[in-house]
Short mmCIF file of C-alpha atoms in Angstrom, two decimals:
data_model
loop_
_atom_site.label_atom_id
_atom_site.label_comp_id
_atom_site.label_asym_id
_atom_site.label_seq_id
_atom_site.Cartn_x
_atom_site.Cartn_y
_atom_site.Cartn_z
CA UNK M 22 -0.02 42.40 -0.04
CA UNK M 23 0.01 39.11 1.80
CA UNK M 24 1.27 40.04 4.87
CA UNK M 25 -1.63 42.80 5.55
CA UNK M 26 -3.97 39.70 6.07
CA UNK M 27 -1.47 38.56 9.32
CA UNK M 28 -3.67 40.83 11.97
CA UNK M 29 -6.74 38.91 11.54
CA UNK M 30 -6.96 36.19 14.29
CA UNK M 31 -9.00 32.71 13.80
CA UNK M 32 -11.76 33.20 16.57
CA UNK M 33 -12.37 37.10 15.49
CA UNK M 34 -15.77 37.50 14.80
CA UNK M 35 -16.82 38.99 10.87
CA UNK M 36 -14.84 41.43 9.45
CA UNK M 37 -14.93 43.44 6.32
CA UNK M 38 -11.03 42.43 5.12
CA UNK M 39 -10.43 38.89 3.20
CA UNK M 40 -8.81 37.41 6.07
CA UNK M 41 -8.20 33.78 4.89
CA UNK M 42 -5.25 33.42 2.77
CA UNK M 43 -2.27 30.84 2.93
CA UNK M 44 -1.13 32.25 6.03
CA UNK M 45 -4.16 32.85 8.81
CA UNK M 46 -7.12 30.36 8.16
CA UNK M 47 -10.25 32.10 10.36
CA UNK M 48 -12.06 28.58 10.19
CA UNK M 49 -15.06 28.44 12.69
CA UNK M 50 -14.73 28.18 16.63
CA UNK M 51 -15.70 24.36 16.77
CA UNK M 52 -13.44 22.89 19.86
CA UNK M 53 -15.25 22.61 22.91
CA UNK M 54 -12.31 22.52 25.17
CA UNK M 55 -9.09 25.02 25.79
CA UNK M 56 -5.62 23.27 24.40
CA UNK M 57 -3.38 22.15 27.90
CA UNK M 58 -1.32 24.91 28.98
CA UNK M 59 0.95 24.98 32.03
CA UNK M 60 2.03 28.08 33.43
CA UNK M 61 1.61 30.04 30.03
CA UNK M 62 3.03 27.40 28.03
CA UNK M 63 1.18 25.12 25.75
CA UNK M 64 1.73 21.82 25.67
CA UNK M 65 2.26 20.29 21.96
CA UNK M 66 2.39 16.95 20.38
CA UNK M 67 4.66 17.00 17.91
CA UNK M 68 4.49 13.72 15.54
CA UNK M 69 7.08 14.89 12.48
CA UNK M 70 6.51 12.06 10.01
CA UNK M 71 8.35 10.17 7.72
CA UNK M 72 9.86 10.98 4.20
CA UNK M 73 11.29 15.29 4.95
CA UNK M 74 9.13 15.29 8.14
CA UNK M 75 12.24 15.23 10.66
CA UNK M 76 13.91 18.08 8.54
CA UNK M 77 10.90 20.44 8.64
CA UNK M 78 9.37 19.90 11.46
CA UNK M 79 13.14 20.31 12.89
CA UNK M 80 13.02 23.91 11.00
CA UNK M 81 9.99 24.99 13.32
CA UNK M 82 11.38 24.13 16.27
CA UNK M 83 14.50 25.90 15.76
CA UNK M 84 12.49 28.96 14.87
CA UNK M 85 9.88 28.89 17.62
CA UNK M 86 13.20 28.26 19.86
CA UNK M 87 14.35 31.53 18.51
CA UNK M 88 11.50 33.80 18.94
CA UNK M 89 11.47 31.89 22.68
CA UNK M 90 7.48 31.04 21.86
CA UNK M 91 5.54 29.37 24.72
CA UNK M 92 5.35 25.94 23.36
CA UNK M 93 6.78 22.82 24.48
CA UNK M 94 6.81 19.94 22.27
CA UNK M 95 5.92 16.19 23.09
CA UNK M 96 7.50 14.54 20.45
CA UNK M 97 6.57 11.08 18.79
CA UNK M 98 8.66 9.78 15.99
CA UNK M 99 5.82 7.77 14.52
CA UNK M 100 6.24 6.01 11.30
CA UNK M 101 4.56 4.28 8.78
CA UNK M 102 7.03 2.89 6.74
CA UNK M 103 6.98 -0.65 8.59
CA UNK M 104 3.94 -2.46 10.03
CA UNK M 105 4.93 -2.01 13.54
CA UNK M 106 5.46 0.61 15.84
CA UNK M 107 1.50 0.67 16.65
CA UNK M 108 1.96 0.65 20.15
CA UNK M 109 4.28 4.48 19.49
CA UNK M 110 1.12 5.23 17.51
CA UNK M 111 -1.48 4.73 20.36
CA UNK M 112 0.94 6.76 23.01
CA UNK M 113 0.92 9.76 19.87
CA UNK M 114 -3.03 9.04 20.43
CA UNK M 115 -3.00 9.57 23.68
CA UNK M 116 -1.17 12.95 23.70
CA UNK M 117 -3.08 14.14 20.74
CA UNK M 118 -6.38 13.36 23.25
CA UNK M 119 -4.50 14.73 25.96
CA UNK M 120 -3.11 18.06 24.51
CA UNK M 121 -5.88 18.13 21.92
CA UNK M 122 -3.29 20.45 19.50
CA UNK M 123 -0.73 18.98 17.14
CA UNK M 124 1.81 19.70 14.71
CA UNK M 125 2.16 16.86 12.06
CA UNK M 126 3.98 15.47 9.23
CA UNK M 127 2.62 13.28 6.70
CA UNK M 128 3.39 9.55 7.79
CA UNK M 129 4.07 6.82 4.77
CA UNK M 130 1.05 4.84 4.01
CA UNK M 131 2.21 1.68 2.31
CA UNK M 132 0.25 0.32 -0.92
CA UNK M 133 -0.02 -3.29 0.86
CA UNK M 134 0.31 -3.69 4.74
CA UNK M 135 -1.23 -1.37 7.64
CA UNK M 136 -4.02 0.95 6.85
CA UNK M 137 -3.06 4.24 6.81
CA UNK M 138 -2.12 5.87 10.50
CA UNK M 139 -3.25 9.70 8.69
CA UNK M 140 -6.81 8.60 8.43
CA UNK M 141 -7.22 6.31 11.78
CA UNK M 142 -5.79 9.83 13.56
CA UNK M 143 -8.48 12.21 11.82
CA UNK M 144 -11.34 9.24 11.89
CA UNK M 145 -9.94 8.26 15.74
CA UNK M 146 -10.25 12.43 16.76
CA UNK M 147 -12.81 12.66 14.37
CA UNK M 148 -11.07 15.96 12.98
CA UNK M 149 -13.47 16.00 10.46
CA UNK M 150 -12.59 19.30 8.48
CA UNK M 151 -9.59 19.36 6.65
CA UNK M 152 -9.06 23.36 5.31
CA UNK M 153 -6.05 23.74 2.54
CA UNK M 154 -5.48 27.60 1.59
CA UNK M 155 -3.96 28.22 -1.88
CA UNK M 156 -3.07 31.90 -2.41
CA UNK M 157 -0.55 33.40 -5.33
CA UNK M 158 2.79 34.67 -3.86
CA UNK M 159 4.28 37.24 -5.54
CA UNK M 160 7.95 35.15 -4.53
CA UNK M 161 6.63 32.51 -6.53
CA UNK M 162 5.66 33.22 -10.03
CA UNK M 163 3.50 30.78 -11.63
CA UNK M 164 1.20 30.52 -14.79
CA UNK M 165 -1.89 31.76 -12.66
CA UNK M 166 -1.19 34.91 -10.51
CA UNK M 167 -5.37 35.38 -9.49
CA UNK M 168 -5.46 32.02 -6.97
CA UNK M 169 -7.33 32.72 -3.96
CA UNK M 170 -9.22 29.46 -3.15
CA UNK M 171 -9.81 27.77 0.07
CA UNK M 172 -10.39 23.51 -0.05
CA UNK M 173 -12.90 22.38 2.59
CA UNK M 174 -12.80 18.53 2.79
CA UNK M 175 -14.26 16.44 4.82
CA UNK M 176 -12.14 14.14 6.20
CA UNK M 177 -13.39 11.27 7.83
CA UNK M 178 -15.63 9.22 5.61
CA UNK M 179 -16.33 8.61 1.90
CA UNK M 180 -13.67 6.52 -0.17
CA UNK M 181 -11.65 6.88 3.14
CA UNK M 182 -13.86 4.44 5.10
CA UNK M 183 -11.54 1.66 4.70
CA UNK M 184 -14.35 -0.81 4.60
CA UNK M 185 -13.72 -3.11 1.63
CA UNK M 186 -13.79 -7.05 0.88
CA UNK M 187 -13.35 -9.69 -1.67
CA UNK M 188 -16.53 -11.22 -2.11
CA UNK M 189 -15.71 -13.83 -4.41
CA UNK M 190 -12.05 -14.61 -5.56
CA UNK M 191 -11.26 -12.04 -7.97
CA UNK M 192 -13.98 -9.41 -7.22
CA UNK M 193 -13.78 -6.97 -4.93
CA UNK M 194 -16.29 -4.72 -2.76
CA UNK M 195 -14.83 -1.12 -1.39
CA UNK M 196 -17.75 0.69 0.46
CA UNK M 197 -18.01 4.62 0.43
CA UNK M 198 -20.03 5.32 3.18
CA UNK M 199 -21.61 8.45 3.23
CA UNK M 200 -24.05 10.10 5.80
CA UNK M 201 -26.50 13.53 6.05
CA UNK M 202 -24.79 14.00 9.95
CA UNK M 203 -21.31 14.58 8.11
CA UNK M 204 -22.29 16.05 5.14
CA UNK M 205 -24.16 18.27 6.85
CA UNK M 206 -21.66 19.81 9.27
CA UNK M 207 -19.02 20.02 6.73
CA UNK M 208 -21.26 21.68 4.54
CA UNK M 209 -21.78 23.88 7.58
CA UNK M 210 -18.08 24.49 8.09
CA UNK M 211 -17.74 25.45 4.78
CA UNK M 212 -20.69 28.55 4.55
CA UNK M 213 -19.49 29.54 8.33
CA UNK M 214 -15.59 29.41 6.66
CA UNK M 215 -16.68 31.98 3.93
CA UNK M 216 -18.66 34.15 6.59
CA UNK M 217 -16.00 34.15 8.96
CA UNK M 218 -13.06 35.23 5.94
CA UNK M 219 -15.69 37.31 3.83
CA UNK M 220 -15.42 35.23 1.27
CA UNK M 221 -18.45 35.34 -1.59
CA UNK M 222 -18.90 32.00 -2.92
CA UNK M 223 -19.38 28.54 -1.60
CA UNK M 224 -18.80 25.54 -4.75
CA UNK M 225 -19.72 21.76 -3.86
CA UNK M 226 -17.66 19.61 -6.06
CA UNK M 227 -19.22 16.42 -6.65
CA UNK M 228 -19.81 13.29 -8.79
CA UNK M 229 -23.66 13.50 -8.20
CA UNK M 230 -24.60 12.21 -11.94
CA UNK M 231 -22.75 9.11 -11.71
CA UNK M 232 -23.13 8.03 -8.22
CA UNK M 233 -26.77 9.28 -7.49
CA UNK M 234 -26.84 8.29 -3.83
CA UNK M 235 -23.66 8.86 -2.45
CA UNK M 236 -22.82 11.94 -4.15
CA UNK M 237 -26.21 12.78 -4.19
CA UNK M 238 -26.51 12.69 -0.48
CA UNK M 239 -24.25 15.32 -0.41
CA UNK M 240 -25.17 17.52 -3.15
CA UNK M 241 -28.63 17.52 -1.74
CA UNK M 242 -27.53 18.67 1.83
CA UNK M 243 -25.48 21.20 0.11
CA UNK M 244 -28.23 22.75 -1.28
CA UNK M 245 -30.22 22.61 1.56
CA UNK M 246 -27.90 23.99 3.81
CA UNK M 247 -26.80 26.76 1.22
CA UNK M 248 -30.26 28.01 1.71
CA UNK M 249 -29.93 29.28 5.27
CA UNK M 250 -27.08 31.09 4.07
CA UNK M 251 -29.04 33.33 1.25
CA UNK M 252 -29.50 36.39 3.56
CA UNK M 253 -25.63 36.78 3.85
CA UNK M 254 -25.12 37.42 0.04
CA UNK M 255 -22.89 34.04 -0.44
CA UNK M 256 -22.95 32.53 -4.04
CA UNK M 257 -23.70 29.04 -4.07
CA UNK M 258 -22.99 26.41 -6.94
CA UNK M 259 -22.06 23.28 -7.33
CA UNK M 260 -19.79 21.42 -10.21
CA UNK M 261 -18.67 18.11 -10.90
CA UNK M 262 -15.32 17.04 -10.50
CA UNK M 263 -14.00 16.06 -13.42
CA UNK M 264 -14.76 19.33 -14.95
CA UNK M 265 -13.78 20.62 -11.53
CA UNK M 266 -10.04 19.97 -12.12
CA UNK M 267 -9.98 21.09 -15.78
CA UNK M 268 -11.69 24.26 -14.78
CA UNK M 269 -9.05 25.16 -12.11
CA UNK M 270 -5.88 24.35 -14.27
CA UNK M 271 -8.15 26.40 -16.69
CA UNK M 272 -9.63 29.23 -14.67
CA UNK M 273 -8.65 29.07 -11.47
CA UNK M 274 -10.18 32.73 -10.54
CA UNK M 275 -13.86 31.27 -10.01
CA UNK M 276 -13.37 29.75 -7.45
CA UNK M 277 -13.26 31.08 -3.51
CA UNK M 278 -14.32 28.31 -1.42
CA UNK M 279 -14.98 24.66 -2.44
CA UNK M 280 -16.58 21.85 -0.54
CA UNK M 281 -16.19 18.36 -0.78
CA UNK M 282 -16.00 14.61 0.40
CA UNK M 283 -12.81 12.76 0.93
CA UNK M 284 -11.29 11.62 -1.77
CA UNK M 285 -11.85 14.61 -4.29
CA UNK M 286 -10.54 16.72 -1.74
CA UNK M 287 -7.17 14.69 -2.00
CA UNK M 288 -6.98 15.15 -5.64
CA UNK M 289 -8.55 19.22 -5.72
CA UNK M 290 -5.53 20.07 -3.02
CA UNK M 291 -2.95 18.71 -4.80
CA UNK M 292 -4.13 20.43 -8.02
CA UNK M 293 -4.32 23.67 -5.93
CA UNK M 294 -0.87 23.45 -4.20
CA UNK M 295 0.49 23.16 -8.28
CA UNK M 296 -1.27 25.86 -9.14
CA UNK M 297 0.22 27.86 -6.78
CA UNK M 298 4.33 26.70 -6.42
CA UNK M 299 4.01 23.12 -5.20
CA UNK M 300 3.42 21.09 -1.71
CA UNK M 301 6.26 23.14 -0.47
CA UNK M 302 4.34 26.81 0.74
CA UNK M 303 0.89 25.34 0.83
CA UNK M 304 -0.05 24.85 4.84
CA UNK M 305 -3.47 23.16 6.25
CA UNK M 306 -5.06 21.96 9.22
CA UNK M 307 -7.45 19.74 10.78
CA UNK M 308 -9.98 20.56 12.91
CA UNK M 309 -13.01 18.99 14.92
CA UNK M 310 -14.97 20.02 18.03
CA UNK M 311 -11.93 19.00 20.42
CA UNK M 312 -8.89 18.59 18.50
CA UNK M 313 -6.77 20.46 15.68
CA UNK M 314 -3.97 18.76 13.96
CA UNK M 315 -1.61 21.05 11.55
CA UNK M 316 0.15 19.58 8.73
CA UNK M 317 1.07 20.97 5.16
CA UNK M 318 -2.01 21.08 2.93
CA UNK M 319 -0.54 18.94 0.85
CA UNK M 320 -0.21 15.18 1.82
CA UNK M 321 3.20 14.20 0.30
CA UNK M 322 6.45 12.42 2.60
CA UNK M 323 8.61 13.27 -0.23
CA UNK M 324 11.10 9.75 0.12
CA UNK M 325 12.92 10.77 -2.45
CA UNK M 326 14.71 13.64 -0.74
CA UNK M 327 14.67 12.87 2.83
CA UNK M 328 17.95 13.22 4.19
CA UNK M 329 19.62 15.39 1.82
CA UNK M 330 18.10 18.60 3.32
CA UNK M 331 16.76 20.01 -0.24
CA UNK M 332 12.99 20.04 1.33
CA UNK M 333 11.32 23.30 1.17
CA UNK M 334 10.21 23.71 4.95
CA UNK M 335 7.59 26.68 4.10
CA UNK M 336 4.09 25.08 4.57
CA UNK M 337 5.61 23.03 7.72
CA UNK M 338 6.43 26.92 8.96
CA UNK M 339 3.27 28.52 7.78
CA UNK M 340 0.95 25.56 9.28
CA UNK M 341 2.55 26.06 12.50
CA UNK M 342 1.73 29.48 12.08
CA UNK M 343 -1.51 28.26 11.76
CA UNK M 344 -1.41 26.45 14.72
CA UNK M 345 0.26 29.70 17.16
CA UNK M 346 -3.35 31.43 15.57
CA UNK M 347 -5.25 28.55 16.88
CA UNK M 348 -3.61 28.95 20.43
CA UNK M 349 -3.81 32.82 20.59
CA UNK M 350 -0.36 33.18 19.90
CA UNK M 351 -0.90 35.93 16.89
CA UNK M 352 1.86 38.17 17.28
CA UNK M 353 4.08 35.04 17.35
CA UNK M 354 2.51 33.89 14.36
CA UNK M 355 2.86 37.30 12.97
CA UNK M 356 6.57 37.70 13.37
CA UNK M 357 7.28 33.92 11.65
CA UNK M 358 4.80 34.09 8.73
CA UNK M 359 6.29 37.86 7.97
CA UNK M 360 9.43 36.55 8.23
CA UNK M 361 8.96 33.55 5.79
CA UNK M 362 6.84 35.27 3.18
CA UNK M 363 10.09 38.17 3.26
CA UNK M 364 12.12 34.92 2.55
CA UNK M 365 9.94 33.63 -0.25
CA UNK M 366 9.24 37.02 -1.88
CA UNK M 367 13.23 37.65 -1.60
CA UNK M 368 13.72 35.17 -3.98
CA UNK M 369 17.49 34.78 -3.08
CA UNK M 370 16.99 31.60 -1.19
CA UNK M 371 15.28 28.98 -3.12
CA UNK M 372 15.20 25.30 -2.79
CA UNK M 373 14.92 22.68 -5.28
CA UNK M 374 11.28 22.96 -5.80
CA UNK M 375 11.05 26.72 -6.44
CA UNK M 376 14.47 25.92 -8.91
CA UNK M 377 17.19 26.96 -6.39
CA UNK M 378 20.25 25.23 -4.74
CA UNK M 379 19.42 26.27 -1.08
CA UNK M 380 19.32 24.05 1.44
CA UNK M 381 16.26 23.40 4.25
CA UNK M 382 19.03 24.66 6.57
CA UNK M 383 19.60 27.97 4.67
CA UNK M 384 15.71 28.77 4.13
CA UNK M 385 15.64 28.05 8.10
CA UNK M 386 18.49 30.59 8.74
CA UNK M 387 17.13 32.97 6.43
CA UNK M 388 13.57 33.25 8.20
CA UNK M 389 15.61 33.43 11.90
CA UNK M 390 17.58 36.46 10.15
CA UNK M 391 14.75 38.25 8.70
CA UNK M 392 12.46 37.75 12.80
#
């Protein structure tokens, strides 16, 4: 059952239990520095996004104001749907720096105009792991009921470098910059991830044959690093990505934790969050060595339904959970992410995405019923 996995906190050392699933992430102790607290409160910066943000980041507050948990909020309505507002953006900086936890929507990245404000806040913090959980809920029937997987990405470099140029009118250059230094400590993350949630198998997902260097970089500190992790019994392998995402539409059991750069981590986590119900109940984080930023695992503002309160407000609820872990707060977390998996595995109130009529305000009301 899901809900046995709630005990296991994110700094507990090794256990024997599987303790990462969609709802407690044990990722490695890599911040330096305690989050601000004041007189047993934590301090928060709350940044809720465009597209559904308001509306599910409005769901968590209402519940943590419920259970009365020790967090107060500094709040930044940040947007990206216009090209200003930077100077909003730089004061959300500075509370991020100040606070060093957050709880975050996805903010709209426009196809022409700024660069995107998600990136410059992970690349800014450097927050460079990005660690998406997709688990099976029995509340959620899909075609695969065996998904267990957790997506390690690294999240500052690669295709995200946002170095690119027009040499010559017509052609144009767009860098992926990749290093050993990052490769390396993701790679890292990923191997102390699987020790930490006795996981058995670490995959590297790559595009090594094509792009020999780049993805070759990688690949090779994969395998180098994999090799000071023999004596612990993990599996390591390595796959490319193409065949990647046919395998896990395919065969999605194989895999247990998977490792990549940037941009294949975008496309593997959306893949995962279909495989197991949608963008809806699949939460995420971000972490470095002095900040964590939570946000649903799954990067989508969701435009199309913002304002008519049909957005499932799950993985906002369950990466906040996340986030109460981070802080300490377990028995918070504990109560919530019961509550909300009693709500899912219910089945009597359903939004849009799982094929119900219920409303972001109902599945709210229905988690504060069952704390």
């Amino acid at each position: 059952m899901l809900r046995n996995a709630l005990n296991v906190a994110a700094r507990r050392p090794l256990v024997p239990q599987r303790s990462a699933t969609t709802l407690a992430a044990g990722f490695p102790k890599v911040s330096r520095r305690l989050p601000t607290k004041y007189g047993g409160v934590y301090t928060v910066t709350l940044i809720p996004g465009d597209g559904i943000g308001k509306e599910i980041t409005d769901s968590v507050k209402e519940i943590f104001e419920h259970v009365n948990a020790p967090i107060e909020w500094e709040q930044f309505d940040v947007s990206g749907v216009s090209n200003e507002g930077e100077a909003l953006f730089n004061q959300a900086m500075d509370s991020l720096r100040r606070n060093r936890v957050g709880l975050k929507g996805i903010l709209y990245t426009p196809i022409e105009g700024h660069l995107s404000w998600n990136v410059a806040m992970r690349q800014q913090l450097d927050i460079y792991a990005s660690v998406v959980l997709c688990k099976s809920l029995p509340g959620v029937p899909t075609r695969h009921n065996n998904v267990d997987f957790a997506i390690i990405r690294e999240n500052t470099e690669g295709e995200y470098s946002g170095l690119e140029h027009q040499s010559y009118p017509g052609v144009v250059e767009s860098l992926k910059v990749s290093t050993r230094h990052k490769a390396e400590r993701i790679c890292r993350f990923a191997f102390d991830f699987a020790l930490k949630n006795n996981r058995k198998k670490v995959t590297c997902v790559h595009k090594a044959n094509i792009m020999k260097l780049g993805d070759g970089l990688f690949l090779n500190t994969f395998r180098r690093i994999a090799e000071d992790y023999k004596s612990s019994g993990i599996v390591a392998n390595d796959m490319i990505v193409d065949n990647t995402s046919m395998q896990l539409v395919a065969k999605p059991g194989q895999f247990d934790v998977m490792v990549m750069p940037n941009l294949y981590g975008a496309i593997v986590s959306n893949i995962g969050a279909a495989l197991v119900g949608g963008p809806g109940v699949v939460p995420g984080c971000n972490v470095g060595r002095e900040y964590a930023l939570f946000e649903p695992g799954c990067r989508h503002v969701a435009q199309d339904i913002m304002g008519t309160n049909k957005a499932n407000p799950a993985a906002m609820i369950l990466s906040a959970t996340m986030m109460l872990r981070h802080l300490g707060l377990d028995s918070t977390a504990n109560s919530i992410a019961t509550a909300t998996f009693d709500v899912l595995n219910a089945k009597k109130v359903r939004t849009a995405d799982m094929g119900g009529t219920s409303t972001t305000s109902d599945f709210t009301a229905a988690v504060i019923q069952n704390l």
